[in-house]
PDB file of C-alpha atoms in Angstrom:
ATOM      1  CA  UNK A 166     -18.581 -31.715   8.700  1.00 69.00           C
ATOM      2  CA  UNK A 167     -20.543 -29.308   6.175  1.00 76.00           C
ATOM      3  CA  UNK A 168     -17.921 -28.584   3.412  1.00 76.00           C
ATOM      4  CA  UNK A 169     -19.855 -24.568   3.650  1.00 81.00           C
ATOM      5  CA  UNK A 170     -19.273 -24.941   7.624  1.00 87.00           C
ATOM      6  CA  UNK A 171     -15.426 -25.537   6.569  1.00 90.00           C
ATOM      7  CA  UNK A 172     -14.864 -22.682   4.006  1.00 90.00           C
ATOM      8  CA  UNK A 173     -17.298 -20.243   5.841  1.00 91.00           C
ATOM      9  CA  UNK A 174     -14.437 -20.370   8.946  1.00 91.00           C
ATOM     10  CA  UNK A 175     -11.547 -20.242   6.088  1.00 93.00           C
ATOM     11  CA  UNK A 176     -13.285 -17.090   4.687  1.00 93.00           C
ATOM     12  CA  UNK A 177     -13.711 -15.619   8.247  1.00 93.00           C
ATOM     13  CA  UNK A 178      -9.821 -16.565   8.921  1.00 93.00           C
ATOM     14  CA  UNK A 179      -8.918 -14.458   5.505  1.00 94.00           C
ATOM     15  CA  UNK A 180     -11.216 -11.651   6.838  1.00 95.00           C
ATOM     16  CA  UNK A 181      -9.339 -11.459  10.101  1.00 93.00           C
ATOM     17  CA  UNK A 182      -6.063 -12.207   8.007  1.00 93.00           C
ATOM     18  CA  UNK A 183      -6.621  -9.308   6.206  1.00 94.00           C
ATOM     19  CA  UNK A 184      -6.846  -6.738   8.916  1.00 93.00           C
ATOM     20  CA  UNK A 185      -3.400  -8.513  10.594  1.00 93.00           C
ATOM     21  CA  UNK A 186      -1.797  -8.016   7.100  1.00 92.00           C
ATOM     22  CA  UNK A 187      -2.254  -4.594   7.111  1.00 92.00           C
ATOM     23  CA  UNK A 188      -1.532  -3.921  10.571  1.00 93.00           C
ATOM     24  CA  UNK A 189       1.828  -5.995  10.498  1.00 90.00           C
ATOM     25  CA  UNK A 190       2.604  -4.144   7.359  1.00 87.00           C
ATOM     26  CA  UNK A 191       2.686  -0.726   9.040  1.00 87.00           C
ATOM     27  CA  UNK A 192       4.581  -1.990  11.798  1.00 87.00           C
ATOM     28  CA  UNK A 193       7.074  -3.709   9.422  1.00 82.00           C
ATOM     29  CA  UNK A 194       7.736  -0.614   7.510  1.00 80.00           C
ATOM     30  CA  UNK A 195       8.252   1.287  10.607  1.00 83.00           C
ATOM     31  CA  UNK A 196      10.364  -0.808  12.354  1.00 80.00           C
ATOM     32  CA  UNK A 197      12.110  -2.350   9.485  1.00 70.00           C
ATOM     33  CA  UNK A 198      13.236   1.198   8.417  1.00 68.00           C
ATOM     34  CA  UNK A 199      13.256   3.483  11.924  1.00 74.00           C
ATOM     35  CA  UNK A 200      13.977   0.238  14.272  1.00 75.00           C
ATOM     36  CA  UNK A 201      11.237   1.724  16.137  1.00 80.00           C
ATOM     37  CA  UNK A 202       8.829  -0.964  18.097  1.00 82.00           C
ATOM     38  CA  UNK A 203       5.636   1.161  17.646  1.00 87.00           C
ATOM     39  CA  UNK A 204       3.418   0.344  20.554  1.00 89.00           C
ATOM     40  CA  UNK A 205       1.212   2.986  19.336  1.00 93.00           C
ATOM     41  CA  UNK A 206       0.088   1.005  16.150  1.00 93.00           C
ATOM     42  CA  UNK A 207      -3.076  -0.372  17.773  1.00 93.00           C
ATOM     43  CA  UNK A 208      -4.437   3.438  18.709  1.00 95.00           C
ATOM     44  CA  UNK A 209      -3.765   4.734  15.200  1.00 96.00           C
ATOM     45  CA  UNK A 210      -6.020   1.783  14.111  1.00 96.00           C
ATOM     46  CA  UNK A 211      -8.686   2.662  16.588  1.00 96.00           C
ATOM     47  CA  UNK A 212      -8.030   6.705  15.230  1.00 96.00           C
ATOM     48  CA  UNK A 213      -8.798   5.307  11.791  1.00 96.00           C
ATOM     49  CA  UNK A 214     -12.213   4.102  12.527  1.00 96.00           C
ATOM     50  CA  UNK A 215     -12.828   6.785  14.821  1.00 96.00           C
ATOM     51  CA  UNK A 216     -12.430   8.787  11.797  1.00 96.00           C
ATOM     52  CA  UNK A 217     -14.635   7.548   9.607  1.00 96.00           C
ATOM     53  CA  UNK A 218     -17.136   7.635  12.289  1.00 96.00           C
ATOM     54  CA  UNK A 219     -16.455  11.263  12.524  1.00 96.00           C
ATOM     55  CA  UNK A 220     -16.771  12.105   9.028  1.00 96.00           C
ATOM     56  CA  UNK A 221     -19.550  10.405   8.701  1.00 95.00           C
ATOM     57  CA  UNK A 222     -21.365  11.975  11.097  1.00 94.00           C
ATOM     58  CA  UNK A 223     -19.989  15.506  11.665  1.00 93.00           C
ATOM     59  CA  UNK A 224     -19.547  16.051   7.469  1.00 93.00           C
ATOM     60  CA  UNK A 225     -21.733  13.354   6.242  1.00 94.00           C
ATOM     61  CA  UNK A 226     -18.741  12.110   4.417  1.00 94.00           C
ATOM     62  CA  UNK A 227     -19.275   8.049   3.173  1.00 94.00           C
ATOM     63  CA  UNK A 228     -17.223   4.985   3.548  1.00 95.00           C
ATOM     64  CA  UNK A 229     -15.499   5.401   0.217  1.00 94.00           C
ATOM     65  CA  UNK A 230     -14.208   9.145   0.690  1.00 96.00           C
ATOM     66  CA  UNK A 231     -13.351   7.779   4.713  1.00 96.00           C
ATOM     67  CA  UNK A 232     -10.824   5.475   2.795  1.00 95.00           C
ATOM     68  CA  UNK A 233      -8.912   8.096   1.853  1.00 96.00           C
ATOM     69  CA  UNK A 234      -9.570  10.879   4.380  1.00 97.00           C
ATOM     70  CA  UNK A 235      -8.989   9.055   7.475  1.00 97.00           C
ATOM     71  CA  UNK A 236      -5.575   7.320   6.847  1.00 97.00           C
ATOM     72  CA  UNK A 237      -4.318  10.717   5.599  1.00 97.00           C
ATOM     73  CA  UNK A 238      -5.238  12.617   8.803  1.00 97.00           C
ATOM     74  CA  UNK A 239      -4.023   9.768  10.963  1.00 97.00           C
ATOM     75  CA  UNK A 240      -1.004  10.097   8.653  1.00 96.00           C
ATOM     76  CA  UNK A 241      -0.232  13.505   9.675  1.00 97.00           C
ATOM     77  CA  UNK A 242      -0.883  12.997  13.006  1.00 96.00           C
ATOM     78  CA  UNK A 243       1.668  10.149  12.893  1.00 95.00           C
ATOM     79  CA  UNK A 244       3.972  12.733  11.390  1.00 95.00           C
ATOM     80  CA  UNK A 245       3.487  15.542  13.773  1.00 95.00           C
ATOM     81  CA  UNK A 246       4.022  13.094  16.742  1.00 94.00           C
ATOM     82  CA  UNK A 247       7.301  11.623  15.064  1.00 92.00           C
ATOM     83  CA  UNK A 248       8.234  15.321  14.566  1.00 92.00           C
ATOM     84  CA  UNK A 249       7.812  16.428  18.089  1.00 93.00           C
ATOM     85  CA  UNK A 250       8.531  13.280  20.133  1.00 92.00           C
ATOM     86  CA  UNK A 251       9.876  10.012  18.565  1.00 89.00           C
ATOM     87  CA  UNK A 252      13.069  11.729  16.874  1.00 86.00           C
ATOM     88  CA  UNK A 253      14.461  12.620  19.775  1.00 86.00           C
ATOM     89  CA  UNK A 254      14.770   9.053  20.829  1.00 85.00           C
ATOM     90  CA  UNK A 255      16.112   7.377  18.200  1.00 79.00           C
ATOM     91  CA  UNK A 256      19.760   7.473  19.434  1.00 79.00           C
ATOM     92  CA  UNK A 257      18.707   6.231  23.037  1.00 83.00           C
ATOM     93  CA  UNK A 258      18.066   2.423  23.731  1.00 83.00           C
ATOM     94  CA  UNK A 259      15.009   1.187  21.946  1.00 81.00           C
ATOM     95  CA  UNK A 260      13.301   0.723  25.335  1.00 85.00           C
ATOM     96  CA  UNK A 261      12.651   4.486  25.541  1.00 89.00           C
ATOM     97  CA  UNK A 262      10.707   4.591  22.595  1.00 87.00           C
ATOM     98  CA  UNK A 263       8.762   1.436  23.341  1.00 87.00           C
ATOM     99  CA  UNK A 264       7.659   3.147  26.521  1.00 91.00           C
ATOM    100  CA  UNK A 265       6.921   6.787  25.046  1.00 93.00           C
ATOM    101  CA  UNK A 266       4.263   5.086  22.262  1.00 93.00           C
ATOM    102  CA  UNK A 267       2.734   3.062  25.319  1.00 92.00           C
ATOM    103  CA  UNK A 268       2.241   6.205  26.935  1.00 94.00           C
ATOM    104  CA  UNK A 269       0.677   7.809  24.017  1.00 95.00           C
ATOM    105  CA  UNK A 270      -1.246   5.061  23.397  1.00 94.00           C
ATOM    106  CA  UNK A 271      -2.944   5.120  26.728  1.00 94.00           C
ATOM    107  CA  UNK A 272      -3.217   9.064  26.054  1.00 94.00           C
ATOM    108  CA  UNK A 273      -5.269   8.370  23.015  1.00 95.00           C
ATOM    109  CA  UNK A 274      -7.281   5.709  24.195  1.00 94.00           C
ATOM    110  CA  UNK A 275      -8.082   7.796  27.008  1.00 93.00           C
ATOM    111  CA  UNK A 276      -8.784  10.836  24.827  1.00 93.00           C
ATOM    112  CA  UNK A 277     -11.661   8.972  22.768  1.00 93.00           C
ATOM    113  CA  UNK A 278     -13.181   7.660  25.979  1.00 92.00           C
ATOM    114  CA  UNK A 279     -13.521  10.799  27.578  1.00 91.00           C
ATOM    115  CA  UNK A 280     -15.732  12.257  24.180  1.00 90.00           C
ATOM    116  CA  UNK A 281     -17.558   8.876  22.828  1.00 90.00           C
ATOM    117  CA  UNK A 282     -17.220   6.771  26.199  1.00 87.00           C
ATOM    118  CA  UNK A 283     -16.160   2.972  26.296  1.00 83.00           C
ATOM    119  CA  UNK A 284     -19.109   1.751  24.583  1.00 83.00           C
ATOM    120  CA  UNK A 285     -18.325   2.575  21.154  1.00 83.00           C
ATOM    121  CA  UNK A 286     -20.291   3.692  18.305  1.00 88.00           C
ATOM    122  CA  UNK A 287     -21.947   1.896  15.201  1.00 91.00           C
ATOM    123  CA  UNK A 288     -21.002   2.353  11.993  1.00 93.00           C
ATOM    124  CA  UNK A 289     -23.123   0.648   9.087  1.00 91.00           C
ATOM    125  CA  UNK A 290     -22.225  -0.944   6.140  1.00 92.00           C
ATOM    126  CA  UNK A 291     -21.975   1.125   3.068  1.00 92.00           C
ATOM    127  CA  UNK A 292     -25.210   0.748   1.054  1.00 91.00           C
ATOM    128  CA  UNK A 293     -23.189  -0.358  -2.361  1.00 90.00           C
ATOM    129  CA  UNK A 294     -21.127  -3.041  -0.255  1.00 93.00           C
ATOM    130  CA  UNK A 295     -24.119  -4.723   1.117  1.00 93.00           C
ATOM    131  CA  UNK A 296     -25.949  -8.171   0.234  1.00 92.00           C
ATOM    132  CA  UNK A 297     -23.998 -11.349  -0.146  1.00 94.00           C
ATOM    133  CA  UNK A 298     -22.213 -13.108  -2.976  1.00 93.00           C
ATOM    134  CA  UNK A 299     -22.836 -16.895  -3.937  1.00 91.00           C
ATOM    135  CA  UNK A 300     -19.381 -18.446  -4.200  1.00 88.00           C
ATOM    136  CA  UNK A 301     -20.759 -22.193  -5.252  1.00 85.00           C
ATOM    137  CA  UNK A 302     -19.492 -23.298  -1.809  1.00 83.00           C
ATOM    138  CA  UNK A 303     -20.851 -20.874   0.351  1.00 87.00           C
ATOM    139  CA  UNK A 304     -22.604 -17.482   0.341  1.00 92.00           C
ATOM    140  CA  UNK A 305     -20.566 -14.893   1.864  1.00 95.00           C
ATOM    141  CA  UNK A 306     -21.315 -10.871   3.002  1.00 95.00           C
ATOM    142  CA  UNK A 307     -19.984  -8.561  -0.296  1.00 96.00           C
ATOM    143  CA  UNK A 308     -18.126  -6.516   2.252  1.00 96.00           C
ATOM    144  CA  UNK A 309     -16.202  -9.432   4.055  1.00 95.00           C
ATOM    145  CA  UNK A 310     -15.284 -10.298   0.065  1.00 96.00           C
ATOM    146  CA  UNK A 311     -14.090  -6.393  -0.471  1.00 96.00           C
ATOM    147  CA  UNK A 312     -12.056  -6.502   2.729  1.00 96.00           C
ATOM    148  CA  UNK A 313     -10.130  -9.398   1.700  1.00 95.00           C
ATOM    149  CA  UNK A 314      -9.700  -7.944  -1.895  1.00 96.00           C
ATOM    150  CA  UNK A 315      -8.950  -4.496  -1.034  1.00 96.00           C
ATOM    151  CA  UNK A 316      -6.050  -5.502   1.793  1.00 95.00           C
ATOM    152  CA  UNK A 317      -4.777  -8.018  -0.960  1.00 93.00           C
ATOM    153  CA  UNK A 318      -4.303  -5.048  -3.446  1.00 95.00           C
ATOM    154  CA  UNK A 319      -2.793  -2.583  -0.621  1.00 94.00           C
ATOM    155  CA  UNK A 320      -0.309  -5.432   0.390  1.00 91.00           C
ATOM    156  CA  UNK A 321       0.690  -5.434  -3.141  1.00 91.00           C
ATOM    157  CA  UNK A 322       1.136  -1.982  -3.687  1.00 93.00           C
ATOM    158  CA  UNK A 323       3.182  -1.152  -0.839  1.00 89.00           C
ATOM    159  CA  UNK A 324       5.324  -3.998  -1.689  1.00 86.00           C
ATOM    160  CA  UNK A 325       6.060  -2.964  -4.960  1.00 89.00           C
ATOM    161  CA  UNK A 326       6.692   0.401  -4.225  1.00 88.00           C
ATOM    162  CA  UNK A 327       9.163  -0.510  -1.379  1.00 83.00           C
ATOM    163  CA  UNK A 328      10.822  -2.941  -3.362  1.00 81.00           C
ATOM    164  CA  UNK A 329      10.545  -2.305  -6.868  1.00 85.00           C
ATOM    165  CA  UNK A 330      10.690   0.927  -7.431  1.00 86.00           C
ATOM    166  CA  UNK A 331      13.187   4.043  -7.444  1.00 80.00           C
ATOM    167  CA  UNK A 332      11.797   5.977  -4.565  1.00 78.00           C
ATOM    168  CA  UNK A 333      11.420   2.388  -2.781  1.00 79.00           C
ATOM    169  CA  UNK A 334      14.834   1.864  -2.969  1.00 79.00           C
ATOM    170  CA  UNK A 335      16.224   5.339  -1.767  1.00 76.00           C
ATOM    171  CA  UNK A 336      13.457   4.913   1.121  1.00 72.00           C
ATOM    172  CA  UNK A 337      14.935   1.739   2.107  1.00 69.00           C
ATOM    173  CA  UNK A 338      18.945   2.763   1.802  1.00 72.00           C
ATOM    174  CA  UNK A 339      18.188   6.423   3.424  1.00 65.00           C
ATOM    175  CA  UNK A 340      16.617   4.613   6.642  1.00 58.00           C
ATOM    176  CA  UNK A 341      18.745   0.804   6.714  1.00 61.00           C
ATOM    177  CA  UNK A 342      22.241   2.395   6.466  1.00 65.00           C
ATOM    178  CA  UNK A 343      21.996   6.326   7.315  1.00 63.00           C
ATOM    179  CA  UNK A 344      25.670   6.873   7.125  1.00 69.00           C
ATOM    180  CA  UNK A 345      26.426   5.528   3.699  1.00 74.00           C
ATOM    181  CA  UNK A 346      23.487   7.569   1.869  1.00 73.00           C
ATOM    182  CA  UNK A 347      24.206  10.634   3.622  1.00 72.00           C
ATOM    183  CA  UNK A 348      27.657   9.982   1.898  1.00 76.00           C
ATOM    184  CA  UNK A 349      26.140   9.810  -1.268  1.00 76.00           C
ATOM    185  CA  UNK A 350      24.328  13.176  -1.054  1.00 76.00           C
ATOM    186  CA  UNK A 351      20.835  12.210   0.069  1.00 74.00           C
ATOM    187  CA  UNK A 352      19.124  13.993   2.626  1.00 75.00           C
ATOM    188  CA  UNK A 353      18.380  11.130   5.230  1.00 71.00           C
ATOM    189  CA  UNK A 354      15.997  13.012   7.738  1.00 73.00           C
ATOM    190  CA  UNK A 355      13.560  14.152   4.940  1.00 78.00           C
ATOM    191  CA  UNK A 356      12.026  10.436   5.007  1.00 80.00           C
ATOM    192  CA  UNK A 357      11.811   9.447   8.335  1.00 82.00           C
ATOM    193  CA  UNK A 358       8.805  11.272   9.036  1.00 89.00           C
ATOM    194  CA  UNK A 359       7.094  10.491   5.946  1.00 89.00           C
ATOM    195  CA  UNK A 360       7.699   6.665   6.215  1.00 87.00           C
ATOM    196  CA  UNK A 361       6.076   6.781   9.788  1.00 90.00           C
ATOM    197  CA  UNK A 362       3.779   8.717   8.691  1.00 94.00           C
ATOM    198  CA  UNK A 363       3.010   5.774   6.034  1.00 92.00           C
ATOM    199  CA  UNK A 364       2.994   3.315   8.496  1.00 92.00           C
ATOM    200  CA  UNK A 365       0.366   5.082  10.588  1.00 95.00           C
ATOM    201  CA  UNK A 366      -1.739   5.499   7.726  1.00 96.00           C
ATOM    202  CA  UNK A 367      -1.918   1.741   7.104  1.00 94.00           C
ATOM    203  CA  UNK A 368      -2.873   0.850  10.331  1.00 95.00           C
ATOM    204  CA  UNK A 369      -5.838   3.909   9.921  1.00 96.00           C
ATOM    205  CA  UNK A 370      -6.659   2.130   6.857  1.00 96.00           C
ATOM    206  CA  UNK A 371      -7.269  -0.909   8.743  1.00 96.00           C
ATOM    207  CA  UNK A 372      -9.214   1.165  11.206  1.00 96.00           C
ATOM    208  CA  UNK A 373     -11.521   2.190   8.547  1.00 97.00           C
ATOM    209  CA  UNK A 374     -12.357  -0.877   6.723  1.00 96.00           C
ATOM    210  CA  UNK A 375     -13.236  -2.633  10.643  1.00 95.00           C
ATOM    211  CA  UNK A 376     -15.632   0.078  11.154  1.00 95.00           C
ATOM    212  CA  UNK A 377     -18.359  -1.473   9.335  1.00 94.00           C
ATOM    213  CA  UNK A 378     -17.748  -4.653  10.661  1.00 92.00           C
ATOM    214  CA  UNK A 379     -16.642  -4.119  14.892  1.00 86.00           C
ATOM    215  CA  UNK A 380     -18.004  -1.605  17.471  1.00 86.00           C
ATOM    216  CA  UNK A 381     -15.848   1.230  16.984  1.00 93.00           C
ATOM    217  CA  UNK A 382     -14.573   1.529  20.516  1.00 93.00           C
ATOM    218  CA  UNK A 383     -11.439   3.331  22.128  1.00 93.00           C
ATOM    219  CA  UNK A 384     -10.214  -0.230  23.052  1.00 92.00           C
ATOM    220  CA  UNK A 385     -10.783  -1.573  19.656  1.00 92.00           C
ATOM    221  CA  UNK A 386      -7.158  -1.338  19.030  1.00 90.00           C
ATOM    222  CA  UNK A 387      -5.764  -2.698  22.289  1.00 88.00           C
ATOM    223  CA  UNK A 388      -7.317  -6.259  21.448  1.00 77.00           C
ATOM    224  CA  UNK A 389      -5.262  -6.895  18.198  1.00 87.00           C
ATOM    225  CA  UNK A 390      -1.684  -5.210  18.726  1.00 88.00           C
ATOM    226  CA  UNK A 391      -0.223  -8.127  20.863  1.00 89.00           C
ATOM    227  CA  UNK A 392      -1.521 -10.557  17.953  1.00 91.00           C
ATOM    228  CA  UNK A 393      -0.386  -8.360  15.662  1.00 91.00           C
ATOM    229  CA  UNK A 394       3.203  -7.989  17.349  1.00 90.00           C
ATOM    230  CA  UNK A 395       2.858 -11.929  17.046  1.00 92.00           C
ATOM    231  CA  UNK A 396       2.188 -11.827  13.389  1.00 92.00           C
ATOM    232  CA  UNK A 397       5.140  -9.700  12.446  1.00 89.00           C
ATOM    233  CA  UNK A 398       7.672 -11.636  14.453  1.00 90.00           C
ATOM    234  CA  UNK A 399       6.060 -14.872  12.768  1.00 92.00           C
ATOM    235  CA  UNK A 400       6.800 -13.240   9.544  1.00 89.00           C
ATOM    236  CA  UNK A 401      10.228 -11.602  10.291  1.00 85.00           C
ATOM    237  CA  UNK A 402      10.912  -8.499  11.746  1.00 78.00           C
ATOM    238  CA  UNK A 403      10.978  -5.705   9.118  1.00 72.00           C
ATOM    239  CA  UNK A 404       9.864  -8.246   6.508  1.00 80.00           C
ATOM    240  CA  UNK A 405       7.177  -6.845   4.307  1.00 80.00           C
ATOM    241  CA  UNK A 406       6.189  -9.858   2.537  1.00 84.00           C
ATOM    242  CA  UNK A 407       6.701 -11.676   5.941  1.00 87.00           C
ATOM    243  CA  UNK A 408       4.446  -9.430   7.621  1.00 87.00           C
ATOM    244  CA  UNK A 409       1.539 -10.017   4.521  1.00 90.00           C
ATOM    245  CA  UNK A 410       1.845 -13.744   4.394  1.00 92.00           C
ATOM    246  CA  UNK A 411       1.991 -14.304   8.230  1.00 93.00           C
ATOM    247  CA  UNK A 412      -0.868 -11.916   8.676  1.00 93.00           C
ATOM    248  CA  UNK A 413      -2.614 -14.229   6.670  1.00 94.00           C
ATOM    249  CA  UNK A 414      -1.764 -16.959   7.910  1.00 93.00           C
ATOM    250  CA  UNK A 415      -2.379 -16.524  11.255  1.00 93.00           C
ATOM    251  CA  UNK A 416      -6.416 -15.466  10.474  1.00 93.00           C
ATOM    252  CA  UNK A 417      -6.719 -18.818   8.698  1.00 93.00           C
ATOM    253  CA  UNK A 418      -5.055 -20.753  11.307  1.00 92.00           C
ATOM    254  CA  UNK A 419      -7.330 -19.068  14.326  1.00 91.00           C
ATOM    255  CA  UNK A 420     -10.318 -19.225  12.524  1.00 91.00           C
ATOM    256  CA  UNK A 421     -10.221 -23.115  11.693  1.00 91.00           C
ATOM    257  CA  UNK A 422      -8.735 -23.571  15.272  1.00 89.00           C
ATOM    258  CA  UNK A 423     -11.321 -22.162  16.848  1.00 87.00           C
ATOM    259  CA  UNK A 424     -13.828 -24.601  14.432  1.00 87.00           C
ATOM    260  CA  UNK A 425     -12.144 -27.933  15.383  1.00 88.00           C
ATOM    261  CA  UNK A 426     -10.661 -26.599  19.144  1.00 84.00           C
ATOM    262  CA  UNK A 427     -12.264 -23.890  20.443  1.00 84.00           C
ATOM    263  CA  UNK A 428      -9.955 -24.071  23.705  1.00 82.00           C
ATOM    264  CA  UNK A 429      -6.872 -23.365  21.913  1.00 81.00           C
ATOM    265  CA  UNK A 430      -8.373 -20.525  19.606  1.00 79.00           C
ATOM    266  CA  UNK A 431      -6.619 -17.870  21.372  1.00 80.00           C
ATOM    267  CA  UNK A 432      -3.298 -18.981  21.877  1.00 88.00           C
ATOM    268  CA  UNK A 433      -2.509 -20.709  18.656  1.00 89.00           C
ATOM    269  CA  UNK A 434      -0.944 -17.880  17.483  1.00 91.00           C
ATOM    270  CA  UNK A 435       1.490 -17.708  19.944  1.00 92.00           C
ATOM    271  CA  UNK A 436       2.131 -21.724  19.490  1.00 92.00           C
ATOM    272  CA  UNK A 437       2.696 -21.001  16.114  1.00 92.00           C
ATOM    273  CA  UNK A 438       5.069 -17.981  17.004  1.00 93.00           C
ATOM    274  CA  UNK A 439       7.077 -20.487  19.416  1.00 94.00           C
ATOM    275  CA  UNK A 440       7.370 -23.110  16.673  1.00 93.00           C
ATOM    276  CA  UNK A 441       8.525 -20.653  14.216  1.00 92.00           C
ATOM    277  CA  UNK A 442      11.195 -19.071  16.548  1.00 92.00           C
ATOM    278  CA  UNK A 443      12.394 -22.500  17.132  1.00 93.00           C
ATOM    279  CA  UNK A 444      12.988 -23.726  13.578  1.00 92.00           C
ATOM    280  CA  UNK A 445      13.323 -20.291  12.312  1.00 89.00           C
ATOM    281  CA  UNK A 446      14.445 -17.639  14.764  1.00 88.00           C
ATOM    282  CA  UNK A 447      14.427 -15.071  12.285  1.00 85.00           C
ATOM    283  CA  UNK A 448      10.673 -15.715  11.361  1.00 87.00           C
ATOM    284  CA  UNK A 449       9.741 -17.141   8.000  1.00 89.00           C
ATOM    285  CA  UNK A 450      11.148 -14.581   5.853  1.00 84.00           C
ATOM    286  CA  UNK A 451      13.423 -12.284   8.419  1.00 75.00           C
ATOM    287  CA  UNK A 452      16.717 -11.612   7.765  1.00 68.00           C
ATOM    288  CA  UNK A 453      19.018 -13.371  10.081  1.00 65.00           C
ATOM    289  CA  UNK A 454      21.780 -10.558  10.402  1.00 60.00           C
ATOM    290  CA  UNK A 455      18.363  -8.077  11.395  1.00 54.00           C
ATOM    291  CA  UNK A 456      17.411 -11.004  14.363  1.00 52.00           C
TER     292      UNK A 456
END
């Protein structure tokens, strides 16, 4: 096998891993801090892609500004849904949250299908990211390299903000130990809605990045959400670092699986999940107490 073919599949795996990492990072933020299994995450990813498409078609706003505006709008929608619906179920069995977010997923998908149809819409690659870069071992599209680098930068900034800043410490304390945090005089309720909105915005950001590469369609999130849940389990429920590492690991493993044994490519992520759970039930970076 030519080395260039192997490197091409590794880079393709890193691109897929970039989407997995951003999506699972948003899920980990929401689950780790709110204990909500957000099945709606795939639909929020889809709304991010449609947000970029609508901004371009209706307002002439290009990709660069859409990277900021679409996640902001979807994040505000997530905050609204949390305030109006999810907040009332926190005291109940987590299954109620799962069922509610599943119902919202169907509502959002059918709503977009009503306006844009099932076939989806094309979104062109931004002009400043067209072309290819010669990496020595392989010539690779500039936009895909941008996706890898941008996703890594966002994941690093989120990890740093949550783990290494005073704001992140307050947010984690307010959501992981709410009673104790209230006793220290901190208003816990003020952090819950912004955290959910932030997780939703991360999903939308992944959607905007995916728009130039994939057909913008109402079901584009449904194709990914099960794999993303598996990534979160592999990394460890609620683990920020685990979700990022597992996202890129799953992307590369599935890409190499498609190269060497295509018949198992779609099931490799679940085989990997089973092996991780057998050896480390809490996931690669999970907290055994949380599991």
